[in-house]
Structure formats: C-alpha cells, structure tokens
Short mmCIF file of C-alpha atoms and ligand atoms in Angstrom, two decimals:
data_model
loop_
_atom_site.label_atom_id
_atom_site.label_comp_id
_atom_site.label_asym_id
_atom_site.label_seq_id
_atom_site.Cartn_x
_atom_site.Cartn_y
_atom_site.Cartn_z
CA UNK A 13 110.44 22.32 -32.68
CA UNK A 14 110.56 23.77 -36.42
CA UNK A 15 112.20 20.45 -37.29
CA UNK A 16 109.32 18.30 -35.82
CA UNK A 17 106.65 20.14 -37.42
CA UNK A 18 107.90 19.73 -40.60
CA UNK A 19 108.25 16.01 -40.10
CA UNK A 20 104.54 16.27 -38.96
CA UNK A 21 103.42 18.22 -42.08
CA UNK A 22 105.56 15.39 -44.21
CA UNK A 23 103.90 12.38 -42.45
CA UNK A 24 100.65 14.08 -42.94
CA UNK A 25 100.78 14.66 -46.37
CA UNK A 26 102.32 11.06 -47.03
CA UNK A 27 99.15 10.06 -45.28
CA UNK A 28 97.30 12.31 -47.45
CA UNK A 29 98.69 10.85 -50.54
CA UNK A 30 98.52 7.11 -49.39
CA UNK A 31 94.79 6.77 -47.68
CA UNK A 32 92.83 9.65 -48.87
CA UNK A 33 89.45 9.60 -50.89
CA UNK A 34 88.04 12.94 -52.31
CA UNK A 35 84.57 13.15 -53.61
CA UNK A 36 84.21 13.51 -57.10
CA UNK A 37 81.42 14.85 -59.77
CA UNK A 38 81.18 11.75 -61.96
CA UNK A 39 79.11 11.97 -65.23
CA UNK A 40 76.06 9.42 -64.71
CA UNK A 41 74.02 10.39 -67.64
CA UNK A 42 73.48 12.41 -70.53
CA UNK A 43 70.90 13.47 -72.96
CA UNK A 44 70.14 16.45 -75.49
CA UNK A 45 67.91 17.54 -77.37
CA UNK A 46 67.71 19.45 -81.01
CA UNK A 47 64.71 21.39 -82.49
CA UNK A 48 62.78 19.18 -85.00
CA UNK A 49 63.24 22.12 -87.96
CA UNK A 50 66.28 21.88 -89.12
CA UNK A 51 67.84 24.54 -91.72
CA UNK A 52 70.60 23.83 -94.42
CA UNK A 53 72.99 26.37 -95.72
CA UNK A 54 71.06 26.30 -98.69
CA UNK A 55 67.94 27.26 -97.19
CA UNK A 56 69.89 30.26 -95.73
CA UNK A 57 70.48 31.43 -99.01
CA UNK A 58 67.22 32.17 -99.91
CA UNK A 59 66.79 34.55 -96.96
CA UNK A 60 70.38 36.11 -97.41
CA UNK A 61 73.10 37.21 -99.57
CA UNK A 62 75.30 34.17 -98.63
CA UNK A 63 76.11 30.81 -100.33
CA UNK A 64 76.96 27.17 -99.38
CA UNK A 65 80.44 27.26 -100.13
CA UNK A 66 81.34 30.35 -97.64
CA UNK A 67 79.65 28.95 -94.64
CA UNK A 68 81.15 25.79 -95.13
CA UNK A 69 84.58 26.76 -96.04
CA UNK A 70 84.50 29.75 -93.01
CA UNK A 71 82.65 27.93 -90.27
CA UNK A 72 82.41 23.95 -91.59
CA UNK A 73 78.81 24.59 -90.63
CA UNK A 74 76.48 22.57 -92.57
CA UNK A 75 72.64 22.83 -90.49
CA UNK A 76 71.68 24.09 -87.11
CA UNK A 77 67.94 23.48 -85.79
CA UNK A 78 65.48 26.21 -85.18
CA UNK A 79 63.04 26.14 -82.63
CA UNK A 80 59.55 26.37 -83.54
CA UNK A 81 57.37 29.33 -82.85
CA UNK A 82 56.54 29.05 -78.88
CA UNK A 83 58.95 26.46 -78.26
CA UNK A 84 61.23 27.84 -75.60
CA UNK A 85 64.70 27.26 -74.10
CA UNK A 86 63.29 25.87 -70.84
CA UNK A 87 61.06 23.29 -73.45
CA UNK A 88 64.63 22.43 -75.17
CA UNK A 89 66.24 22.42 -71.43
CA UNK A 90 63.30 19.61 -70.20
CA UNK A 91 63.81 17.26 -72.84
CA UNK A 92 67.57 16.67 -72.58
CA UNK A 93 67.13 16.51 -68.58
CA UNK A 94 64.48 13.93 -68.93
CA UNK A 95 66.78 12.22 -71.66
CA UNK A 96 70.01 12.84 -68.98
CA UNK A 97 68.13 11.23 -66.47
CA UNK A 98 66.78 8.11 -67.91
CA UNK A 99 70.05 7.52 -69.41
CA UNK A 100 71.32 7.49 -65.42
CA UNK A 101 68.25 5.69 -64.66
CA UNK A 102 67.74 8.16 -62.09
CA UNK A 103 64.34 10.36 -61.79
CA UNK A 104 64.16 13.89 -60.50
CA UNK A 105 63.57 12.71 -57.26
CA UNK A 106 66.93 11.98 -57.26
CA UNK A 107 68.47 15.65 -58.36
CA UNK A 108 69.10 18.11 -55.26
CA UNK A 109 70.47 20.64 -57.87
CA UNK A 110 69.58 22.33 -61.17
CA UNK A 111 71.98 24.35 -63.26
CA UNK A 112 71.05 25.93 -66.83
CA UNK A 113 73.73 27.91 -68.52
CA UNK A 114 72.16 30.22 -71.04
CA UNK A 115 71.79 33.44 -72.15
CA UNK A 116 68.36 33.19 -74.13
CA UNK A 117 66.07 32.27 -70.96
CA UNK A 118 62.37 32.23 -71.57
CA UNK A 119 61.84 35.25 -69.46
CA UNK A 120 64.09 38.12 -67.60
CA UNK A 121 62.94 36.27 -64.48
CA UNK A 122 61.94 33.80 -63.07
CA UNK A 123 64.65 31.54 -63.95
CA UNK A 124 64.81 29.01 -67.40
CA UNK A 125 66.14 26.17 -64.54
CA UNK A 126 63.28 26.73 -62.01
CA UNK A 127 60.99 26.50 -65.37
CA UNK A 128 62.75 23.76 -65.75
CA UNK A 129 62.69 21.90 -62.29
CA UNK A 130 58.79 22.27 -62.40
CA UNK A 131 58.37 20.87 -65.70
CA UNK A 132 60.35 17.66 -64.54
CA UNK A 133 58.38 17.53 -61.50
CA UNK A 134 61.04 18.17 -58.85
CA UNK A 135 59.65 20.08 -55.71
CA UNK A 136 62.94 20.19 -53.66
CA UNK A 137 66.38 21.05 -53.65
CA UNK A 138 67.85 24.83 -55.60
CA UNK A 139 67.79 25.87 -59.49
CA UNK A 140 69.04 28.55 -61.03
CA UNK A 141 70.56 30.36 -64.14
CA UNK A 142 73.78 30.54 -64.69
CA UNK A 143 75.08 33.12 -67.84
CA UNK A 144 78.76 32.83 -69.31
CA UNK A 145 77.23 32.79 -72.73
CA UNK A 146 79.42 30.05 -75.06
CA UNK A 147 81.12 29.67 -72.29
CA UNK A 148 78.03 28.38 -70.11
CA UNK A 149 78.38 24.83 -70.20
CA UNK A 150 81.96 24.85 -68.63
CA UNK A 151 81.00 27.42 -65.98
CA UNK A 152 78.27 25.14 -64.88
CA UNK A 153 80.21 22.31 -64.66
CA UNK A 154 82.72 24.02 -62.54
CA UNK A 155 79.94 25.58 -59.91
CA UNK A 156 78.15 22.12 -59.90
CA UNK A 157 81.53 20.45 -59.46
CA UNK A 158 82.30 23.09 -56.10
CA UNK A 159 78.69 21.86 -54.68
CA UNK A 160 79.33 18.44 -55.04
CA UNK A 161 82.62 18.22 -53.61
CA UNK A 162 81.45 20.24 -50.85
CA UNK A 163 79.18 17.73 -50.06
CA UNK A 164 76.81 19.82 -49.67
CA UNK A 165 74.75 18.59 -52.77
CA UNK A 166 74.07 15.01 -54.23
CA UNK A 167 73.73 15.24 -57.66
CA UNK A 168 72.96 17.80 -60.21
CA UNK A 169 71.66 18.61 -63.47
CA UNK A 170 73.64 20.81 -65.54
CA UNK A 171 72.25 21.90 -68.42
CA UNK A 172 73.16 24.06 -71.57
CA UNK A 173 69.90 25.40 -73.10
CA UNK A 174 69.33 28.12 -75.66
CA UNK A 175 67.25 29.46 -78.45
CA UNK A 176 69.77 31.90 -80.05
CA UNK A 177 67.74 32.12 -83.06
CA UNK A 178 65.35 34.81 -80.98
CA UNK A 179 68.45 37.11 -80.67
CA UNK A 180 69.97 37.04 -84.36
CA UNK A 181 69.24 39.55 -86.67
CA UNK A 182 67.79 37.73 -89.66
CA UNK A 183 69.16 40.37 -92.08
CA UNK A 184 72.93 40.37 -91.01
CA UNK A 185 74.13 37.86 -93.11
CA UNK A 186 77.58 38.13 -90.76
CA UNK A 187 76.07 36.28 -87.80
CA UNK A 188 72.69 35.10 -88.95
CA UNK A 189 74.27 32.04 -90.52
CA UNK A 190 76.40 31.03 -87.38
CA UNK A 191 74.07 30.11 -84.71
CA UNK A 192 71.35 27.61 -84.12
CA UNK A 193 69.07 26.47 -81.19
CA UNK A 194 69.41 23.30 -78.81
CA UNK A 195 70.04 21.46 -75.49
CA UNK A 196 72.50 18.99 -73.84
CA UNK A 197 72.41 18.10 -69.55
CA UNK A 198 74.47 15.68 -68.10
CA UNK A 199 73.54 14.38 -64.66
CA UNK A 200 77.08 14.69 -61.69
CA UNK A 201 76.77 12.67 -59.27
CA UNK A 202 79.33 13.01 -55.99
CA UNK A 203 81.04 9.51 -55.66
CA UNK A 204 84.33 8.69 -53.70
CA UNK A 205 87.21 8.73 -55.62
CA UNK A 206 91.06 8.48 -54.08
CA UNK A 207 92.43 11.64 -55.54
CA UNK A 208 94.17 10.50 -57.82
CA UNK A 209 93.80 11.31 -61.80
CA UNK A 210 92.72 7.69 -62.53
CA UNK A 211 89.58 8.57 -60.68
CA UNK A 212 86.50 9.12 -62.59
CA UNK A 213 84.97 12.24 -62.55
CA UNK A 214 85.55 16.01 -63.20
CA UNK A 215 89.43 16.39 -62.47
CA UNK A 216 89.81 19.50 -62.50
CA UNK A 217 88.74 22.92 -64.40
CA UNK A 218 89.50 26.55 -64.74
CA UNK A 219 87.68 29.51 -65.52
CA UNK A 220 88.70 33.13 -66.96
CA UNK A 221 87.04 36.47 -67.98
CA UNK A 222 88.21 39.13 -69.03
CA UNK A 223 84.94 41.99 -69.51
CA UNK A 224 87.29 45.13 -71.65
CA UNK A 225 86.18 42.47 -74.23
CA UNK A 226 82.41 43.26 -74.31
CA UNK A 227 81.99 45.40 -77.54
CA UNK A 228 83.55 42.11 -79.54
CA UNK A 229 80.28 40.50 -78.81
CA UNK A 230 77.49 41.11 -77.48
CA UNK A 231 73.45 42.06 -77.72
CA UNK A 232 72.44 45.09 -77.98
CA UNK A 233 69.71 45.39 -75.18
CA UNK A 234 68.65 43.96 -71.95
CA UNK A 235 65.94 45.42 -69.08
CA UNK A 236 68.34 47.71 -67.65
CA UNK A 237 69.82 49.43 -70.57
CA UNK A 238 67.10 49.36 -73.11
CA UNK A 239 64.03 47.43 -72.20
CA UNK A 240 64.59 45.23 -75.44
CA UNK A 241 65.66 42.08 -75.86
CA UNK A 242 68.07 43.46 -78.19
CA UNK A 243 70.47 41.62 -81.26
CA UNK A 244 73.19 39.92 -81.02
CA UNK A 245 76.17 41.63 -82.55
CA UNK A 246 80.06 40.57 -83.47
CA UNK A 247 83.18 41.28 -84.65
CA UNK A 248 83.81 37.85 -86.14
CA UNK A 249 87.52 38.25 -86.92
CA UNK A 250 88.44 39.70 -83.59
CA UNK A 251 86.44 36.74 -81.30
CA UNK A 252 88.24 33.79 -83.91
CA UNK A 253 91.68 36.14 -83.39
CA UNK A 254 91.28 36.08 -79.17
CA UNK A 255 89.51 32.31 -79.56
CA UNK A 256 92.67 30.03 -79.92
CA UNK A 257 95.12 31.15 -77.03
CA UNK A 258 92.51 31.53 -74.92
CA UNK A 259 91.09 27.53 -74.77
CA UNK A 260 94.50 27.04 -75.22
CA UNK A 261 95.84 28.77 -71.76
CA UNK A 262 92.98 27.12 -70.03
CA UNK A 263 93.64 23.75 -71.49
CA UNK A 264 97.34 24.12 -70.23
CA UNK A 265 96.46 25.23 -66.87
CA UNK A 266 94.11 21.80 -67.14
CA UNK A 267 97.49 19.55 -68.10
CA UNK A 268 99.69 21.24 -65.66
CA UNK A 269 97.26 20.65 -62.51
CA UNK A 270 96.51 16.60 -63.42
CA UNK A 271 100.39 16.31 -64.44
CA UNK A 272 98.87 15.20 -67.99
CA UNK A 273 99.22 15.84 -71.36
CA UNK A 274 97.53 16.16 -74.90
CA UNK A 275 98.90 12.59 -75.65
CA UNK A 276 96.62 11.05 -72.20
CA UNK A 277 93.67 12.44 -73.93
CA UNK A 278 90.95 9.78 -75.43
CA UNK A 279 88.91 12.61 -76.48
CA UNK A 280 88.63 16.81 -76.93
CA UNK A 281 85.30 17.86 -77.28
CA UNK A 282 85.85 21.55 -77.88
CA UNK A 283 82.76 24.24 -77.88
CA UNK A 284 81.56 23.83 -81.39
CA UNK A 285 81.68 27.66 -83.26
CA UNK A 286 83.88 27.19 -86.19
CA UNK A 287 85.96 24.43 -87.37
CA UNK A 288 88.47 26.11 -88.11
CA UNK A 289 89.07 27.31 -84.31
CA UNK A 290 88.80 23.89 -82.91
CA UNK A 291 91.17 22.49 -85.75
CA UNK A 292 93.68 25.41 -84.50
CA UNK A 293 93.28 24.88 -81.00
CA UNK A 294 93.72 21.20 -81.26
CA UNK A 295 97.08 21.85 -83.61
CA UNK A 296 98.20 24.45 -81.25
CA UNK A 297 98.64 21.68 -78.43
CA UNK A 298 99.26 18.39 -80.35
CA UNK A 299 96.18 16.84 -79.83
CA UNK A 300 95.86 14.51 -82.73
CA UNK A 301 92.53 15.56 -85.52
CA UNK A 302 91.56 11.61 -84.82
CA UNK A 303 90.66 12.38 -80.93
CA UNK A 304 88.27 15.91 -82.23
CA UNK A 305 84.62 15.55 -81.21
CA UNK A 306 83.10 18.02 -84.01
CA UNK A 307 79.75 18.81 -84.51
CA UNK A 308 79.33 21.73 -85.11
CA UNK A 309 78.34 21.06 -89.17
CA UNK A 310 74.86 19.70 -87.94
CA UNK A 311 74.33 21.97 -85.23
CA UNK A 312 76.12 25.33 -85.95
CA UNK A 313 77.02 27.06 -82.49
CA UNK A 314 74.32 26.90 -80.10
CA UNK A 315 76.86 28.68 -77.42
CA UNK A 316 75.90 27.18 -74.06
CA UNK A 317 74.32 23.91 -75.54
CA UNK A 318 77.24 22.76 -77.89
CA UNK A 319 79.47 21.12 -75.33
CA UNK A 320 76.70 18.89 -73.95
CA UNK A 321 75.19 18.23 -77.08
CA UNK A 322 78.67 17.17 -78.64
CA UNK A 323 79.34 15.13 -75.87
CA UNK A 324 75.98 13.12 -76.37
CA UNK A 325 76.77 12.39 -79.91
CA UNK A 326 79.88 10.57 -78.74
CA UNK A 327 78.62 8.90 -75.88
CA UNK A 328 75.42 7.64 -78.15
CA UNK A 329 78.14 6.34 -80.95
CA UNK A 330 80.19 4.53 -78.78
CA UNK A 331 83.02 6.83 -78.71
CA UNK A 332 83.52 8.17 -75.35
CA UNK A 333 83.21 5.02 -72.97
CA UNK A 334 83.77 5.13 -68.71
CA UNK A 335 87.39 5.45 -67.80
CA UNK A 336 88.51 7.90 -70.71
CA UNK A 337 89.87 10.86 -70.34
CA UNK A 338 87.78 13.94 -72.08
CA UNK A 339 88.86 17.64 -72.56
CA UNK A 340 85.93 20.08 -72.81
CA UNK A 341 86.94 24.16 -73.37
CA UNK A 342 84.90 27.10 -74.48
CA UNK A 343 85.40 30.81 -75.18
CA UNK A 344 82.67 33.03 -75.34
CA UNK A 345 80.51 36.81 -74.82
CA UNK A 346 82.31 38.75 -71.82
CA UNK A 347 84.98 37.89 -73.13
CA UNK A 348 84.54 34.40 -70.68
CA UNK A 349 86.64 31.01 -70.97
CA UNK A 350 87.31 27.91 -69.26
CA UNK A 351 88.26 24.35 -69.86
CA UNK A 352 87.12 21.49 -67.63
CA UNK A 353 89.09 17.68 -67.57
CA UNK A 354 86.99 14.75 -66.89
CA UNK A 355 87.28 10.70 -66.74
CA UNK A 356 83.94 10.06 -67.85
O1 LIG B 407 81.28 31.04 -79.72
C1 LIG B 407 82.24 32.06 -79.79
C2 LIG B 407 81.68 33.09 -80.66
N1 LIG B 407 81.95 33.13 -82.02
C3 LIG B 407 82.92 32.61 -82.74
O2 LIG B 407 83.69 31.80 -82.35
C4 LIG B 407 83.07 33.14 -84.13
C5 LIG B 407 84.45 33.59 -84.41
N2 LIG B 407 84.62 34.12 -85.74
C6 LIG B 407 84.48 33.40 -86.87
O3 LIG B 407 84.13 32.24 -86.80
C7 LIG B 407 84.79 34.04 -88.20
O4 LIG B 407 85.40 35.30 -87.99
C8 LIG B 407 83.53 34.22 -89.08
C9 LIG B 407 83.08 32.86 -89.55
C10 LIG B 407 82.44 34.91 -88.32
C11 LIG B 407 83.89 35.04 -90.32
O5 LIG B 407 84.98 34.48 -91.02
P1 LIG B 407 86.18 35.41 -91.53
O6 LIG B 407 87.10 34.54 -92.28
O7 LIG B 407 86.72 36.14 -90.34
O8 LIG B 407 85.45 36.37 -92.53
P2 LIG B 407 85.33 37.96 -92.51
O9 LIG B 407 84.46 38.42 -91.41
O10 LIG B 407 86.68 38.57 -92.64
O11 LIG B 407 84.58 38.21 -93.88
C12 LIG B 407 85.18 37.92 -95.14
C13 LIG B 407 84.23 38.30 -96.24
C14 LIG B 407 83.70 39.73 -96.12
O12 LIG B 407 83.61 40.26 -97.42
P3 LIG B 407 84.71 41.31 -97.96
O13 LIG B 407 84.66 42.46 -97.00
O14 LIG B 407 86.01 40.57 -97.90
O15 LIG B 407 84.23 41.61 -99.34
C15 LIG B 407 82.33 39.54 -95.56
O16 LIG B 407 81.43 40.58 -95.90
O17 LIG B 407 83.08 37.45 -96.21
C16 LIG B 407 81.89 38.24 -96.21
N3 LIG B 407 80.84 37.55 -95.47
C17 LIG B 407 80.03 36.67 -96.03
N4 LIG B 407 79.93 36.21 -97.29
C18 LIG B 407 78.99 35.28 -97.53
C19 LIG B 407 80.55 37.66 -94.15
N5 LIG B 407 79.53 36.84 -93.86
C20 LIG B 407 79.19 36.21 -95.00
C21 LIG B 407 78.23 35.25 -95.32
N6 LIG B 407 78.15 34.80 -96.58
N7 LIG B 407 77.38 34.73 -94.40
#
C-alpha cells in the first residue's frame, strides 16, 4: 500500500513537472515620475554645514527632486500610474488592484492608493497602502504577486510613492542631504507561465523584518504616539553596518529557490541609498559592477520609490529588455528587507 502511494505521489509530481502551467505576475508596463525642482549638492550647502565632496564620496549622491509646495505623494503616485499604464497600453479600466508602498501618505487616512485610484478614474476593484518604508516597493510586489497567482486578481498597480522631504529635518545635516521625493509603478499582469524559471514574470521573492531594530531609524511621531507628523531620525553607520548581509541573505534565499546564480543575472537593480552599499552588496555575491542599475546620484534615496524609478531608467535606455533576468532587494525602517527575482 505504502509502496503504491509513493509511486502515485512520484507519477504525480512527474506530471507536475512535465504538463503544468502556473500563473505568473509579468511586468507589462512601467512609468515614474520625479518632482520638476531638482536640488544639487551644492545647493545643499547653502542651507547646511556640508560640502559636495562628502555627499558624493559618502553616498555617490549627486541631486534628488523636491516636491513643490502642495504637491503630494498621491500627485507623484498618479503620474507614474498613468505613465505605467500607457506604457502597457492598458487604461485603469483594466487594473482590479492598487498597491502604494509609502510611508509619507498625503493624509493618516484615507489611503495615498485610494487617492490615487480616484485620480486615475478607476471606480472598481481594492486599493490600499502598504508601509515597509525603503523596503516598500519589494513588499508590494510580493502581496501583488500572492493576489495574482491566486487568481483572484487580474492585474495590479504597484506603486512606490513618497515625499520624504516633508519628514526631514532641514537642519540635521546627517540625514537632510540623503533623501529626495519621487514615484515609480509598474503594472503585473497574471499570465500563464509553465513553472519553470524561463518563464517571465516575478519568480520568486522573500521578505524579512526584524522590529528590535526600530530606534536605528525611524520618525519621531505619528497619531498615536504624538499627534505629529514627527522627523525622521538615523543612526547612519548602524543601518549601512546591518544593510549589506541583509539584501544579501535575501538575495541568496532568491538563488537557492530558482536554482540560479549571480552569474544568470542580466541585471541588479538594488534600492538606491548609498553607493557604497549597493557596490558592497553586489561584491559580496559576485555580481559583476557592469550588471548595477544605479541611480541613486540623480535621485538620492526616495525609500519606497527608488526601485521602480531605477527600474524605469533602464527599461527607457534600452537596458533591461523582455526575457532578462532582474534582481531587485531593499532594506529599510523596521528594520524590513526583501529581495524579489523577476524575468521581465
Ligand atoms: O534606505 C535605507 C536607509 N538608509 C541608508 O541606507 C543609509 C545608511 N547609512 C549611510 O549611508 C552612511 O552611514 C551615511 C552616508 C549616512 C554616513 O556615512 P558615514 O561614513 O557612516 O559617516 P558618519 O556618520 O560616520 O560621519 C562621518 C563624519 C562625522 O564627523 P566626525 O564626527 O567624524 O567629525 C559627521 O558629523 O561626517 C560628518 N557628517 C557630515 N559632514 C558633511 C555627517 N553628515 C555630514 C554631511 N556633510 N552631510
């Protein structure tokens, strides 16, 4: 009896292997969107003590954009899902699900993402927030990825949005001259695939936390604790100490589930703090510097959006093309973390 089930389980999973299709989130657009002011390192030294030469040495930051008084994170959020969706050629009639990962939403509630499903005129399907600060973009991903497989959702709009300018304190010359606004959405859409890692779409991904991390950064208020909207405050050395085994676990964990390694990679498109952690992470695991996706000089780290917005750049310049293989990875606030590996 034992010996015919396990010849039962064996022809099942050989017909498994053989005939099987699995839905996949495949990338169908992308768009993004940066604030039209945009502020050089040397316009940052007029506001604090700080100079050209250590931003770009420490961070390889050159600009980031600042949004303009009024313009919100939902306003960012709407422009690169309108530029995501023509680039599908899709409208929002189309979308059954909205995802923004940020953690500077226009108001405590409603949501940024049901701000943003009215502004792009959609009247159906679910929106919501989702907050794993630099590590947003990944997180979002992941969930959209779980309702798409499911089947239970068509396509979605995931979105990293944010207008970390609002939360910096423009005197601490520590973390005023790291962060900058934006927006980047791709549009998943569930397609067929056979399983297999040659299929396009999001392979796999893996998330962590770990929350004894919080005093390492964070902002100092919130509704519940102190009615502000508080600062955002860091210990810069310990975050870039924790930063580089982190993506690296999760970026193992991503080889060892596809049975792949740095050398299948076309390109890693890292979250885009400092270039010094994505030049580390990348060395740590033999990725060659020629496959790096780096932004982050023209951008600075706009924590949720810098993933998307990356990607755009590459997709817009020809680099990233259907059928390669792409690692995206982010650490962030919490302390949170994930990598995601897709064949775009
Ligand atoms: O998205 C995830 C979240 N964040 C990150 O990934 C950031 C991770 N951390 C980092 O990127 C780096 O730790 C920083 C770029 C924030 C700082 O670089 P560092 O090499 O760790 O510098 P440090 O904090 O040890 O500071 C070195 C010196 C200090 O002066 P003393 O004490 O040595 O005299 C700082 O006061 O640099 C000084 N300093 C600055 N000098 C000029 C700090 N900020 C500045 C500044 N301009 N903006």
């Amino acid at each position: 009896m034992q010996a015919h089930d396990t010849r039962s389980a064996a022809k099942r999973t050989n017909t498994l292997t053989l005939g099987q299709t699995k839905l996949r989130s495949v990338i169908r657009g992308i768009g993004s969107y940066l604030p039209v002011n945009k502020v050089s390192n040397a316009d940052l030294e007029k506001m604090v003590d700080t100079s050209d030469d250590w931003i770009v040495q420490r961070t390889g930051i050159r600009n980031r954009h600042i949004a303009a008084e009024g313009e919100t994170t939902s306003m960012l959020a709407t422009h690169a899902a309108n530029a995501a969706l023509a680039n599908a050629g899709l409208t929002a009639q189309d979308i059954d699900l909205v995802i923004v990962a940020t953690s500077s939403p226009d108001y405590t509630f409603p949501s940024t993402a049901t701000q943003v499903q009215a502004a792009i005129g959609m009247h159906h399907g679910a929106a919501f927030d989702l907050q794993a600060v630099c590590s947003g973009f990944v997180y979002a991903i992941t969930v959209a990825d779980k309702f798409l497989i499911s089947g239970s959702h068509k396509r979605a709009l995931v979105i990293g949005a944010e207008t970390f300018s609002r939360l910096l304190d423009w005197n601490d010359r520590t973390t005023c001259v790291l962060f900058g606004d934006g927006a980047g959405a791709v549009v998943l859409e569930a397609q067929q695939g056979t399983g297999s890692v040659q299929d396009r779409g999001v392979l796999t991904t893996h998330l962590r936390s770990d929350g004894r991390h919080r005093e390492k950064l964070y902002v100092d208020g919130g509704p519940s604790s102190t009615k502000t909207v508080g600062h955002l405050r860091m210990q810069g050395k310990d975050v870039f100490r924790h930063a580089v085994s982190m993506v690296t676990d999760v970026m193992v964990d991503a080889f060892a589930a596809t049975n792949t390694t740095a050398a299948d990679l076309d390109w890693f498109v890292p979250h885009q703090a400092n270039r010094r952690i994505i030049d580390a992470s990348a060395e740590k695991l033999g990725i060659a510097p020629e496959k790096i996706v780096v932004t982050v000089d023209q951008h600075g780290n706009t924590s949720a959006a810098s993933i998307p917005l990356a990607l755009a750049t590459a997709v817009a310049d020809g680099r990233i093309k259907p059928g390669q293989l792409v690692m995206i990875e982010a650490m962030g606030g919490g302390f949170t973390w994930g990598s995601a590996l897709i064949r775009w």
